[in-house]
Coordinates of C-alpha atoms and ligand atoms in Angstrom, one line a residue:
M1 CA -68.2 -11.8 -24.8
K2 CA -67.2 -15.3 -25.9
K3 CA -68.2 -18.1 -23.8
A4 CA -65.3 -19.1 -21.3
S5 CA -63.9 -22.4 -21.4
V6 CA -62.7 -24.5 -18.3
L7 CA -60.7 -27.7 -18.2
L8 CA -61.4 -29.8 -15.1
I9 CA -58.6 -32.0 -14.1
I10 CA -60.0 -34.9 -12.1
T11 CA -57.6 -36.4 -9.6
G12 CA -59.6 -38.1 -7.1
G13 CA -60.4 -37.5 -3.5
T14 CA -63.7 -37.8 -1.6
I15 CA -65.4 -35.4 -4.2
S16 CA -65.1 -38.2 -6.8
M17 CA -65.8 -41.2 -4.5
G18 CA -68.7 -43.3 -3.8
R19 CA -69.6 -46.0 -1.2
K20 CA -68.7 -49.5 -2.0
A21 CA -70.8 -52.6 -0.7
N22 CA -68.8 -52.9 2.2
N23 CA -69.4 -49.2 3.2
S24 CA -66.0 -48.0 2.5
L25 CA -65.3 -45.0 0.1
A26 CA -63.5 -45.7 -3.1
P27 CA -63.0 -43.8 -6.4
L28 CA -65.8 -43.6 -9.0
S29 CA -65.1 -43.3 -12.7
C30 CA -64.6 -39.8 -14.2
N31 CA -68.1 -40.2 -16.1
Q32 CA -69.8 -41.4 -12.8
V33 CA -68.5 -38.2 -11.2
L34 CA -69.7 -35.8 -13.8
A35 CA -73.0 -37.6 -14.0
S36 CA -73.5 -37.1 -10.2
I37 CA -73.6 -33.0 -10.7
P38 CA -75.6 -32.5 -13.8
E39 CA -75.9 -28.9 -13.2
I40 CA -72.5 -28.3 -14.7
Q41 CA -73.7 -29.0 -18.0
D42 CA -76.2 -26.0 -17.9
M43 CA -73.6 -23.6 -16.8
N44 CA -72.8 -20.8 -19.5
V45 CA -69.1 -22.3 -19.7
N46 CA -67.6 -24.8 -22.0
I47 CA -66.5 -27.6 -19.6
S48 CA -64.1 -30.5 -20.9
S49 CA -62.3 -32.8 -18.4
V50 CA -59.3 -35.0 -18.2
A51 CA -58.8 -37.5 -15.4
F52 CA -56.2 -39.5 -13.7
S53 CA -56.7 -43.2 -14.4
P54 CA -57.2 -44.4 -11.8
L55 CA -58.5 -41.9 -9.6
I56 CA -56.7 -41.4 -6.4
D57 CA -57.1 -40.7 -2.8
S58 CA -54.9 -37.7 -2.3
S59 CA -52.9 -39.5 0.5
D60 CA -51.3 -41.3 -2.4
I61 CA -50.3 -38.2 -4.4
S62 CA -46.6 -38.3 -5.5
L63 CA -44.0 -36.0 -7.3
D64 CA -45.0 -37.6 -10.6
N65 CA -48.7 -36.6 -9.9
W66 CA -47.6 -33.1 -9.6
V67 CA -45.8 -33.3 -12.7
S68 CA -48.8 -34.7 -14.7
I69 CA -51.2 -32.0 -13.3
C70 CA -48.5 -29.1 -14.5
E71 CA -48.2 -31.1 -17.8
I72 CA -51.9 -31.2 -18.4
I73 CA -52.2 -27.5 -17.8
E74 CA -49.1 -26.7 -19.9
Q75 CA -50.6 -29.0 -22.8
H76 CA -54.1 -27.0 -22.8
Y77 CA -53.0 -23.7 -21.6
D78 CA -53.7 -21.7 -24.6
S79 CA -57.0 -23.5 -25.2
Y80 CA -58.8 -22.9 -21.8
D81 CA -59.4 -19.7 -19.7
G82 CA -59.1 -21.5 -16.7
F83 CA -58.5 -24.9 -14.8
V84 CA -60.1 -26.7 -12.0
V85 CA -58.3 -29.3 -10.3
L86 CA -60.6 -31.8 -8.2
H87 CA -58.6 -33.2 -5.6
G88 CA -58.5 -34.9 -2.1
T89 CA -58.6 -32.5 0.7
D90 CA -55.9 -34.5 2.8
T91 CA -53.0 -33.1 0.7
M92 CA -54.8 -30.3 -1.3
S93 CA -52.6 -27.7 0.5
F94 CA -49.4 -29.4 -0.5
S95 CA -50.4 -29.9 -4.1
A96 CA -51.6 -26.3 -4.6
S97 CA -48.4 -25.1 -3.1
V98 CA -46.1 -27.1 -5.2
V99 CA -48.1 -26.5 -8.5
S100 CA -48.0 -22.8 -7.7
F101 CA -44.0 -23.0 -7.7
M102 CA -44.1 -25.2 -10.7
L103 CA -46.0 -22.9 -13.0
E104 CA -44.0 -19.6 -13.3
N105 CA -45.7 -16.7 -15.1
L106 CA -49.0 -18.1 -14.7
A107 CA -51.7 -15.8 -16.1
K108 CA -54.7 -18.1 -15.8
P109 CA -56.6 -19.3 -12.8
V110 CA -55.8 -22.7 -11.4
I111 CA -58.4 -23.5 -8.9
F112 CA -58.0 -26.6 -6.6
T113 CA -61.3 -28.0 -5.0
G114 CA -62.8 -31.1 -3.3
S115 CA -65.4 -31.7 -0.7
Q116 CA -65.7 -33.2 2.6
L117 CA -68.7 -35.5 1.6
P118 CA -68.7 -37.7 -1.6
V119 CA -70.3 -36.5 -4.7
G120 CA -73.9 -37.9 -4.9
V121 CA -74.5 -38.1 -1.1
H122 CA -77.1 -36.0 0.4
R123 CA -75.6 -33.0 2.0
S124 CA -72.6 -33.2 0.1
D125 CA -70.6 -30.1 -0.2
A126 CA -69.2 -31.3 -3.7
K127 CA -71.9 -29.5 -5.9
E128 CA -71.3 -26.0 -4.5
N129 CA -67.5 -26.4 -4.4
L130 CA -67.3 -27.5 -7.8
I131 CA -69.8 -25.1 -9.6
T132 CA -68.3 -22.0 -7.8
S133 CA -64.8 -23.1 -8.6
I134 CA -65.9 -23.3 -12.3
E135 CA -67.5 -19.9 -12.2
I136 CA -64.2 -18.3 -10.8
A137 CA -62.0 -20.1 -13.3
A138 CA -64.4 -18.6 -16.0
S139 CA -64.4 -15.2 -14.5
K140 CA -62.9 -12.3 -16.8
N141 CA -62.5 -8.7 -16.4
E142 CA -63.7 -6.0 -18.9
K143 CA -60.5 -6.2 -20.7
G144 CA -61.2 -9.9 -21.2
S145 CA -58.3 -11.2 -19.1
S146 CA -58.8 -13.7 -16.2
V147 CA -59.7 -12.0 -12.9
V148 CA -57.7 -14.6 -10.9
Q149 CA -54.4 -15.2 -12.3
E150 CA -52.7 -17.7 -9.7
V151 CA -53.0 -21.2 -8.0
C152 CA -55.8 -21.1 -5.4
V153 CA -57.9 -23.3 -3.3
F154 CA -61.8 -22.9 -3.2
F155 CA -63.7 -24.5 -0.3
E156 CA -67.0 -23.8 1.3
D157 CA -67.4 -20.0 0.4
Q158 CA -63.6 -18.9 0.4
L159 CA -61.1 -18.3 -2.4
M160 CA -57.4 -18.7 -0.8
R161 CA -54.0 -18.3 -2.5
G162 CA -53.3 -22.1 -2.6
N163 CA -49.7 -21.7 -1.1
R164 CA -51.2 -20.1 2.1
T165 CA -53.7 -22.7 2.9
T166 CA -53.8 -25.4 5.3
K167 CA -56.5 -28.2 6.0
R168 CA -57.7 -27.2 9.6
N169 CA -60.7 -29.3 10.0
A170 CA -61.5 -32.9 9.0
E171 CA -65.0 -32.8 10.0
E172 CA -66.5 -29.1 9.1
F173 CA -67.3 -28.3 5.5
D174 CA -65.3 -25.0 6.3
A175 CA -62.2 -27.2 6.0
F176 CA -59.5 -24.9 5.0
A177 CA -57.8 -21.5 6.1
S178 CA -55.4 -19.1 5.2
F179 CA -54.1 -18.0 8.4
N180 CA -51.5 -15.5 7.4
Y181 CA -53.1 -13.9 4.2
H182 CA -56.3 -12.5 3.3
N183 CA -58.9 -14.4 1.4
L184 CA -58.9 -13.7 -2.5
A185 CA -62.7 -13.9 -2.6
K186 CA -65.9 -14.8 -0.7
S187 CA -68.8 -16.4 -2.5
G188 CA -72.4 -15.6 -1.2
V189 CA -75.1 -14.4 -3.4
H190 CA -72.5 -12.8 -5.5
I191 CA -68.8 -13.7 -5.7
K192 CA -66.9 -10.9 -4.2
F193 CA -63.3 -10.7 -5.3
Y194 CA -60.6 -8.8 -3.4
P195 CA -58.2 -7.6 -6.3
E196 CA -56.0 -5.8 -3.8
Y197 CA -54.9 -9.1 -2.4
F198 CA -54.1 -10.7 -5.8
W199 CA -50.8 -12.0 -6.8
E200 CA -49.5 -9.9 -9.8
N201 CA -47.8 -11.6 -12.5
R202 CA -45.7 -8.5 -13.3
S203 CA -43.4 -10.2 -15.8
K204 CA -45.9 -11.0 -18.4
K205 CA -43.7 -13.5 -20.0
A206 CA -44.9 -16.9 -21.2
L207 CA -45.9 -19.7 -19.0
K208 CA -42.6 -21.5 -18.0
V209 CA -43.3 -25.2 -16.2
H210 CA -40.5 -26.3 -14.0
K211 CA -40.9 -30.3 -13.8
T212 CA -37.9 -31.3 -11.5
L213 CA -38.6 -31.7 -7.8
D214 CA -36.2 -32.9 -5.2
N215 CA -37.8 -34.7 -2.1
N216 CA -34.5 -35.2 -0.1
I217 CA -36.0 -33.2 2.6
A218 CA -37.3 -33.7 6.2
I219 CA -39.4 -32.2 8.8
L220 CA -38.3 -32.0 12.3
R221 CA -40.8 -31.1 14.8
L222 CA -39.4 -30.0 18.1
F223 CA -41.2 -30.7 21.4
P224 CA -40.2 -30.4 25.1
G225 CA -37.9 -33.3 26.1
I226 CA -36.9 -34.1 22.2
N227 CA -33.7 -36.2 22.7
Q228 CA -30.4 -36.1 20.8
H229 CA -30.6 -39.5 19.0
T230 CA -34.0 -38.5 17.4
V231 CA -32.5 -35.2 15.9
E232 CA -29.2 -37.0 15.0
A233 CA -31.2 -39.7 13.1
V234 CA -33.1 -37.0 11.2
L235 CA -30.0 -34.9 10.4
R236 CA -28.0 -38.0 9.3
T237 CA -30.6 -39.2 6.8
V238 CA -28.9 -40.5 3.7
G239 CA -29.0 -38.0 0.9
L240 CA -30.6 -35.1 3.0
K241 CA -30.4 -31.8 1.5
A242 CA -32.8 -29.8 3.7
V243 CA -34.5 -29.9 7.0
I244 CA -37.8 -27.9 8.1
L245 CA -37.4 -27.4 11.7
E246 CA -40.7 -26.8 13.3
T247 CA -40.3 -24.3 16.1
Y248 CA -42.2 -22.8 19.0
G249 CA -43.8 -19.7 18.8
T250 CA -41.8 -17.0 16.9
G251 CA -39.3 -19.4 15.9
N252 CA -37.8 -20.6 19.2
A253 CA -35.9 -23.9 20.3
P254 CA -34.8 -25.2 23.5
S255 CA -31.1 -23.9 24.3
C256 CA -29.4 -27.1 24.9
K257 CA -25.8 -27.1 23.4
W258 CA -26.1 -30.4 21.6
L259 CA -29.0 -29.1 19.6
Y260 CA -27.1 -26.0 18.1
R261 CA -24.2 -28.1 17.5
L262 CA -25.9 -30.7 15.5
L263 CA -27.6 -27.9 13.6
A264 CA -24.3 -26.1 12.9
E265 CA -22.6 -29.4 11.8
A266 CA -25.7 -29.9 9.5
N267 CA -25.4 -26.6 8.1
K268 CA -21.6 -27.0 7.5
A269 CA -22.3 -30.0 5.7
G270 CA -24.5 -28.4 3.3
I271 CA -28.0 -29.2 4.5
V272 CA -30.4 -26.2 4.2
L273 CA -32.2 -25.6 7.7
L274 CA -35.3 -23.8 7.4
N275 CA -37.4 -22.3 10.5
I276 CA -41.2 -22.6 10.4
T277 CA -43.3 -21.9 13.5
Q278 CA -45.5 -24.5 14.8
C279 CA -48.2 -21.8 15.3
R280 CA -50.7 -21.7 12.6
A281 CA -50.7 -18.0 12.3
G282 CA -48.0 -15.3 13.0
S283 CA -44.4 -15.3 11.8
V284 CA -40.9 -16.5 12.9
E285 CA -38.9 -13.5 14.1
M286 CA -35.4 -14.9 14.6
G287 CA -33.4 -12.9 17.1
R288 CA -36.4 -11.8 18.9
Y289 CA -35.4 -14.1 21.8
A290 CA -31.9 -15.5 22.6
T291 CA -33.5 -19.1 21.9
S292 CA -33.8 -18.3 18.1
L293 CA -30.8 -16.1 18.1
N294 CA -28.9 -19.4 18.5
L295 CA -30.5 -20.9 15.7
K296 CA -29.8 -18.2 13.6
K297 CA -26.0 -18.4 14.4
A298 CA -26.1 -22.0 13.7
G299 CA -27.2 -21.1 10.0
V300 CA -30.9 -21.7 10.2
V301 CA -33.0 -19.6 7.7
S302 CA -36.1 -17.8 8.8
G303 CA -39.3 -19.1 7.0
Y304 CA -41.3 -16.1 8.2
D305 CA -45.0 -16.8 7.8
M306 CA -44.8 -19.6 5.5
T307 CA -47.1 -22.6 6.1
V308 CA -45.3 -25.9 6.5
E309 CA -47.0 -27.2 3.3
A310 CA -45.6 -24.3 1.4
A311 CA -42.2 -24.8 3.1
V312 CA -42.2 -28.4 1.7
A313 CA -43.3 -27.5 -1.7
K314 CA -40.9 -24.4 -2.1
L315 CA -37.9 -26.7 -0.8
M316 CA -38.8 -29.4 -3.3
F317 CA -38.9 -26.8 -6.1
L318 CA -35.7 -24.9 -5.1
L319 CA -33.7 -28.1 -4.6
G320 CA -34.8 -29.5 -8.0
R321 CA -33.8 -26.2 -9.7
Y322 CA -30.4 -25.0 -7.9
N323 CA -27.2 -26.8 -6.5
D324 CA -26.1 -23.7 -4.9
N325 CA -27.2 -23.3 -1.3
E326 CA -26.8 -19.7 -1.2
K327 CA -29.0 -19.2 -4.0
I328 CA -31.5 -21.4 -2.3
K329 CA -31.3 -19.5 0.8
K330 CA -31.8 -16.3 -1.2
E331 CA -34.8 -17.6 -2.7
L332 CA -36.3 -19.1 0.5
N333 CA -36.3 -15.3 1.7
T334 CA -38.0 -14.0 -1.4
S335 CA -41.6 -14.3 -2.0
L336 CA -41.8 -16.1 -5.5
R337 CA -45.6 -16.8 -5.8
G338 CA -47.0 -14.7 -2.8
E339 CA -46.3 -17.6 -0.3
V340 CA -44.5 -15.7 2.4
T341 CA -44.3 -12.1 3.8
I342 CA -40.9 -11.2 4.6
I343 CA -40.6 -8.6 7.5
Ligands
LIG1 N1 -58.9 -39.1 2.0 C1 -59.3 -38.2 1.0 C2 -58.4 -37.5 0.0 O1 -57.7 -36.8 0.4 C3 -60.0 -37.1 1.8 C4 -60.8 -36.1 1.0 O2 -61.0 -35.9 -0.1 O3 -61.5 -35.3 1.8 O4 -58.4 -37.9 -1.2

């Protein structure tokens, strides 16, 4: 079989950082990053790279950066078997989620990875994460098609659907989790794939890249004692088109009348309201308790088991694509890239 080829897209993050004289971490050059892991040159894979200039801390990731990642993939789509995106861990789950929506009909692997310790530092997790990600991106089945055909995050020893991930730990190497969806592979002595959980690109159409995103959204996280002025301030934000309401448990909110009135007014004014649970695992079930039935009556849409990262990404993508709120609400309650389980 022909040697697989993988394109590394280096955006920045700890994986591409080194220590400066004052002991703070700052981005290295692309060549310094690659030189720190000489082993990748010995892999049985043709590897090329493109890098952001300058490399960035992922806390600075922007909508334009997401478009750039997708344009690089679009431009090189036919020339490579897979793509590995080196990215900071802080916002990796947001980026993997957004990119999953932007790339429609994806039939090749796009693997996001990073590290908790900088490349070149003793005990760094960078080498293992990068090498295994490249192996996964290069993996083909007996028919010669890519084994993985979706946007993923690989970290520590787990391959996860990107739009199901959350950064759960700022300290341990096992930094990411997919709380509501089974992992897609586990690496040990061998890489064991779980194809029964793969997202199937049933359409077989050509890759379509959506480049318009709309960030006129807000997150309103409820807490006991939240006051009316805070909620009003958020809902009256200039240009606001959608709000993620982070609720309790299975999607519940306090039963104060002013809250439902404000939400119903916002809904009437054309603001899309999406209910996402504050729990890391489990799903919103609107109507299970009276407190969430009221939200439903106010026009709030269930986000089921979506992560808040996927909800942000999906809203930016849908608002960039459609003007029609009914269409947006319908798409919110449809699994577009395997990001949600509709119950
Ligand atoms: N601040 C870094 C970033 O997200 C953290 C990391 O990569 O782990 O770019």
